[in-house]
Amino acid sequence: MKTRILMKGNEAIAEAAVRAGCRFYAGYPITPQNEIPEYLSWRMLEVGGVFIQAESELAAINMVYGASAAGIRAMTSSSSPGISLKQEAISFLAGAELPCVIVNMQRGGPGLGNISASQADYFQAVKGGGHGDYKIIVYAPYSVQELWDLTILAFDKADEYRTPVMILGDAIIGQMMEPFYPTDYKKPELPDKDWIIDGCEGRLPHVIKTLYMGDGELEMMNNKLQKKYKNIKNKEVISEGHFIDDAELIVVAFGIAARIALSSVIKLRRKGIKVGLFRPVTLFPFPENELFLISDENKRFLVVEMNAGQMLEDVKLAINGRSEVLFYGRTGGMVVSPEEIDKKILSLIDLKCNVKM
Amino acid sequence: MKKIVFKRPESLKKEPFRYCPGCGHSLIHRLIAECIDSFGIRGKTIGIAPVGCAVFAYDYFNIDMIECAHGRPPAVATGIKRTRPDKIVFSYQGDGDLAAIGTAEIIHAANRGENISVFFINNANYGMTGGQMAPTTLLEQYTSTTRSGRKPEIHGYPLRIAELLSTIEGTSFVIRTAVNSHKNLMNTKRAIEKAFRYQIEDRGFSLVEILSQCPVGWKMSPEDSLKWVDETMSKIFPLGVYKDKFKEAD
């Protein structure tokens, strides 16, 4: 029988990681993600894994780099300022093709910002963040159920593509409690990890590196990475639509902003207003084809984000001028309310249906 | 009957060293490889290369190797050793890597008492990038960023890593050696051997600081650089055992 359990978002991620076979975690305290290291500090011991409270974010993710190179499923987590510190190693992990999962429970920025929910690290997550031409898979869960499911998926995709994968959450999703189905983990067929460093007994030595000094060597490596990213773009896009077909206005939002926008959209639909919601679940790869296919000159799009307009740029690129694209956002850890979204939508919709709000 | 008395260690690839003439790195590589061979641990040893002159260590060591970001080898070593405690893990780090950009990582790996062996190559300058000041550069020493010599009021003092780490409770074996003479080479080999042995015996963190000549960076002949280690460098960085937690036990 399927039973639901009640858990805090951050703890759901931690337990999902353990169920997915993660046996190494290193992190450094930062609000609002502290429940992840706190939970794993005892849980890893129960399952014979390793938990390390590192001296810094840099050390934490480099420990993950080592554990991953040794063939172990590994994870680190942090929040915005801490994720900035990890960018050097994320570039190295991408370059060395080392799988791992990185959780970012975003808080307000820039700088130390505040500890409230924010989505201002979108660019950093999906456009690279560190140096060099690389991408990482980025999932944007909007419920505790998705935190669970996508954390598990993240470990599989990391191994399948030999890439870091990021769970891009925020202070709300990490801190809120919600019932969900803790689905069992079934490991899919994955390629053998025949590249790890665990001692060269009985085989030729392995080298894991990111330095390519020979003429053209680094370009070849980059071509290999770009081929991988193209493959990911073709196969790994996840998105979701609500009330899209006859919608005159489509809200585009990810993560917690999408959760808030959905309640607004459902409410307005009940009033007969033709509004829909499109939600990218993967931010890289971005659902550009899916967005393009629902765009035309009779539709308008409203991008809602808890930042100054970051995914907005990707939505515009995807729609490529076929529809008008508008924006509503709050910054600095201010959370968009359903009422604000209602108001914004109503100000944009032609109210022929004379709805009373 | 022919008897082989000297040969390439199995733990070194058949690859000529590309280090500058007179450089200490190739000597130290060979000593480490000889020790890996003598313990018979080649098949389970993992080495971590630094960013710096020895970044190409993976071209020379005939074992599993990993290169990582500048200064982070102790963190990477921690990740490997904690998940593969049956393997032998060493980091090979220069003075920029270990004593400047990676100071936090080395101090905390030492303080956690990670069961790893660290080989710290101190050549008192940044060799790979063209001879800039290192944290270990001596006072008055010329480098490309201390054209009038290192001045304490501007650049601070040479950082003594062996002394510093010996004060940390988590360390087991800390020693400073050199490779500028036959005698010092043999002492260095014994120190490397001990560092590996302590790891094999689960005795915790070892660091072997090795004063290594860098004639190109020091702007002197290889011969003069050997003398400089004795006459100048080891006056500031005295050779010797700084800590040996298990000395009585042996």
Coordinates of C-alpha atoms in Angstrom, one line a residue, chain B residues 1-247:
Chain B
M1 CA 75.5 -13.6 -14.6
K2 CA 74.0 -10.2 -14.9
K3 CA 72.5 -8.7 -11.8
I4 CA 70.2 -5.6 -12.1
V5 CA 71.1 -3.1 -9.4
F6 CA 69.3 0.0 -10.7
K7 CA 66.2 0.2 -12.8
R8 CA 63.1 2.3 -13.5
P9 CA 60.6 1.7 -10.7
E10 CA 57.4 0.1 -11.9
S11 CA 55.5 3.0 -10.5
L12 CA 57.1 5.4 -13.0
K13 CA 56.0 5.4 -16.6
K14 CA 58.6 5.1 -19.4
E15 CA 58.3 8.9 -19.9
P16 CA 61.2 11.3 -19.8
F17 CA 60.8 14.0 -17.1
R18 CA 60.2 17.4 -18.7
Y19 CA 61.4 19.3 -15.6
C20 CA 64.1 22.0 -15.9
P21 CA 67.7 20.8 -15.6
G22 CA 68.6 20.5 -11.9
C23 CA 65.0 20.6 -10.6
G24 CA 64.2 18.5 -7.6
H25 CA 60.8 17.3 -8.7
S26 CA 62.1 14.3 -10.8
L27 CA 64.2 13.1 -7.9
I28 CA 61.2 13.2 -5.5
H29 CA 59.0 11.5 -8.1
R30 CA 61.5 8.7 -8.3
L31 CA 61.7 8.3 -4.5
I32 CA 57.9 8.2 -4.1
A33 CA 57.7 5.6 -6.9
E34 CA 60.5 3.5 -5.3
C35 CA 58.6 3.5 -2.0
I36 CA 55.3 2.5 -3.7
D37 CA 57.1 -0.4 -5.4
S38 CA 58.8 -1.5 -2.2
F39 CA 55.5 -1.7 -0.3
G40 CA 53.9 -3.5 -3.2
I41 CA 51.0 -1.0 -3.2
R42 CA 51.1 0.2 -6.8
G43 CA 47.7 -1.4 -7.6
K44 CA 45.9 0.3 -4.8
T45 CA 47.6 3.7 -4.6
I46 CA 46.0 6.9 -5.8
G47 CA 48.0 10.1 -6.3
I48 CA 46.8 13.6 -6.5
A49 CA 48.7 16.1 -8.6
P50 CA 48.8 19.8 -7.8
V51 CA 48.4 22.9 -9.9
G52 CA 52.0 24.0 -10.5
C53 CA 55.2 22.5 -12.0
A54 CA 54.1 19.0 -10.9
V55 CA 50.7 19.2 -12.5
F56 CA 52.0 16.7 -15.1
A57 CA 52.8 14.2 -12.3
Y58 CA 50.1 12.0 -13.9
D59 CA 52.3 11.7 -17.0
Y60 CA 55.1 10.2 -14.9
F61 CA 53.5 8.1 -12.1
N62 CA 52.3 4.7 -13.4
I63 CA 49.4 4.5 -11.0
D64 CA 45.9 5.9 -10.8
M65 CA 46.2 9.7 -10.7
I66 CA 43.8 12.7 -10.4
E67 CA 44.4 16.4 -11.0
C68 CA 42.2 19.0 -9.3
A69 CA 41.8 22.7 -8.6
H70 CA 44.7 24.7 -7.1
G71 CA 45.2 24.1 -3.4
R72 CA 42.4 21.5 -3.1
P73 CA 44.3 18.2 -3.1
P74 CA 43.8 17.6 0.7
A75 CA 40.0 17.9 0.2
V76 CA 40.1 15.6 -2.8
A77 CA 42.3 13.2 -0.9
T78 CA 39.7 13.3 2.0
G79 CA 36.9 12.4 -0.4
I80 CA 38.8 9.5 -1.9
K81 CA 40.3 8.1 1.3
R82 CA 37.1 8.3 3.3
T83 CA 35.1 6.4 0.7
R84 CA 38.0 4.0 -0.2
P85 CA 39.8 3.5 3.2
D86 CA 41.6 0.4 1.9
K87 CA 43.4 2.4 -0.8
I88 CA 46.6 4.4 -0.3
V89 CA 46.2 8.1 -1.1
F90 CA 48.9 10.7 -1.4
S91 CA 48.8 14.3 -2.5
Y92 CA 51.9 16.0 -4.1
Q93 CA 51.8 19.7 -3.6
G94 CA 53.9 22.7 -4.2
D95 CA 54.3 25.7 -1.9
G96 CA 51.8 27.9 -3.8
D97 CA 49.3 25.0 -3.8
L98 CA 49.7 24.0 -0.2
A99 CA 51.0 27.0 1.6
A100 CA 49.1 29.8 -0.1
I101 CA 45.8 29.1 -1.9
G102 CA 45.3 25.8 -0.2
T103 CA 46.2 26.7 3.4
A104 CA 42.7 26.1 4.7
E105 CA 42.5 22.7 3.1
I106 CA 45.8 21.4 4.4
I107 CA 45.2 22.7 8.0
H108 CA 41.8 21.1 8.2
A109 CA 42.7 17.8 6.6
A110 CA 45.6 17.6 9.1
N111 CA 43.3 18.6 12.0
R112 CA 40.8 15.9 11.0
G113 CA 43.8 13.5 11.1
E114 CA 42.9 12.2 7.6
N115 CA 44.8 9.0 7.0
I116 CA 46.7 10.3 4.0
S117 CA 50.3 11.1 3.1
V118 CA 51.1 14.6 1.9
F119 CA 54.4 15.4 0.0
F120 CA 55.0 19.1 0.2
I121 CA 57.6 20.4 -2.2
N122 CA 59.0 23.7 -1.0
N123 CA 61.1 25.5 -3.6
A124 CA 60.6 29.0 -2.3
N125 CA 59.0 30.3 -5.4
Y126 CA 56.2 29.8 -8.0
G127 CA 58.1 27.8 -10.6
M128 CA 55.4 27.0 -13.2
T129 CA 54.2 30.6 -13.6
G130 CA 57.7 32.1 -13.9
G131 CA 59.3 32.6 -10.5
Q132 CA 57.0 34.8 -8.5
M133 CA 57.1 35.1 -4.7
A134 CA 55.8 32.1 -2.8
P135 CA 54.7 32.1 0.9
T136 CA 58.0 30.2 1.4
T137 CA 60.2 32.8 -0.4
L138 CA 63.0 33.8 1.9
L139 CA 63.5 37.4 3.1
E140 CA 65.7 39.3 0.6
Q141 CA 65.1 36.6 -2.0
Y142 CA 64.7 38.0 -5.6
T143 CA 61.6 36.8 -7.4
S144 CA 59.7 38.3 -10.4
T145 CA 57.3 40.0 -7.9
T146 CA 59.9 40.9 -5.3
R147 CA 62.4 42.7 -7.6
S148 CA 64.2 44.2 -4.6
G149 CA 64.0 41.1 -2.6
R150 CA 61.2 40.0 -0.2
K151 CA 60.6 42.7 2.4
P152 CA 58.8 41.6 5.6
E153 CA 57.0 45.0 5.9
I154 CA 55.6 44.6 2.5
H155 CA 55.4 40.8 1.8
G156 CA 55.4 39.2 5.2
Y157 CA 57.6 36.3 6.3
P158 CA 58.4 32.9 4.9
L159 CA 55.7 30.5 6.1
R160 CA 57.1 27.4 8.0
I161 CA 54.6 24.7 7.2
A162 CA 56.2 21.7 9.0
E163 CA 56.5 23.8 12.2
L164 CA 52.9 25.0 11.8
L165 CA 51.4 21.5 11.2
S166 CA 53.3 19.9 14.0
T167 CA 51.3 22.0 16.4
I168 CA 48.1 20.5 15.1
E169 CA 46.8 17.7 17.3
G170 CA 45.5 15.7 14.3
T171 CA 48.9 15.1 12.7
S172 CA 50.9 12.0 13.3
F173 CA 54.2 12.5 11.4
V174 CA 55.7 15.8 10.2
I175 CA 59.2 16.1 8.9
R176 CA 61.3 18.4 6.7
T177 CA 63.9 16.9 4.5
A178 CA 65.9 18.0 1.3
V179 CA 67.1 16.4 -1.9
N180 CA 70.3 18.3 -2.5
S181 CA 72.8 15.6 -1.5
H182 CA 73.0 11.8 -1.4
K183 CA 72.5 11.8 2.4
N184 CA 69.5 14.1 2.2
L185 CA 68.0 12.0 -0.6
M186 CA 68.3 8.9 1.5
N187 CA 66.7 10.7 4.5
T188 CA 63.9 11.9 2.2
K189 CA 63.3 8.3 1.0
R190 CA 63.1 7.1 4.6
A191 CA 60.6 9.9 5.4
I192 CA 58.4 9.0 2.4
E193 CA 58.6 5.4 3.4
K194 CA 57.5 6.2 6.9
A195 CA 54.6 8.4 5.6
F196 CA 53.3 5.5 3.5
R197 CA 53.9 3.0 6.3
Y198 CA 51.9 5.1 8.8
Q199 CA 49.0 5.3 6.3
I200 CA 49.1 1.5 5.7
E201 CA 49.0 1.0 9.5
D202 CA 46.1 3.5 9.8
R203 CA 48.2 5.9 11.9
G204 CA 46.8 9.0 10.4
F205 CA 48.1 12.2 8.8
S206 CA 51.7 12.5 7.6
L207 CA 53.4 15.4 5.9
V208 CA 56.9 15.3 4.4
E209 CA 58.1 18.8 3.6
I210 CA 60.9 18.5 1.0
L211 CA 63.2 21.5 0.2
S212 CA 63.6 21.2 -3.5
Q213 CA 66.1 23.1 -5.7
C214 CA 64.7 25.3 -8.4
P215 CA 67.8 26.6 -10.3
V216 CA 65.8 28.3 -13.0
G217 CA 63.5 30.1 -10.6
W218 CA 66.4 31.0 -8.3
K219 CA 68.5 32.2 -11.2
M220 CA 71.5 30.1 -10.4
S221 CA 73.3 27.0 -11.7
P222 CA 72.1 23.6 -10.6
E223 CA 75.3 23.2 -8.6
D224 CA 74.9 26.5 -6.8
S225 CA 71.3 25.6 -6.1
L226 CA 72.4 22.5 -4.2
K227 CA 74.7 24.7 -2.1
W228 CA 72.0 27.3 -1.5
V229 CA 69.7 24.7 0.0
D230 CA 72.4 23.9 2.6
E231 CA 73.8 27.3 3.2
T232 CA 70.7 29.5 3.0
M233 CA 67.4 27.8 2.7
S234 CA 67.8 25.2 5.4
K235 CA 68.8 28.0 7.8
I236 CA 65.2 29.3 7.6
F237 CA 63.7 25.9 7.1
P238 CA 65.7 23.6 9.4
L239 CA 65.6 19.9 8.4
G240 CA 64.4 17.4 10.9
V241 CA 61.5 15.5 12.5
Y242 CA 58.9 18.0 13.8
K243 CA 56.4 15.4 15.1
D244 CA 56.2 11.7 15.3
K245 CA 53.3 10.6 17.4
F246 CA 54.2 6.9 17.2
K247 CA 58.0 7.2 17.8

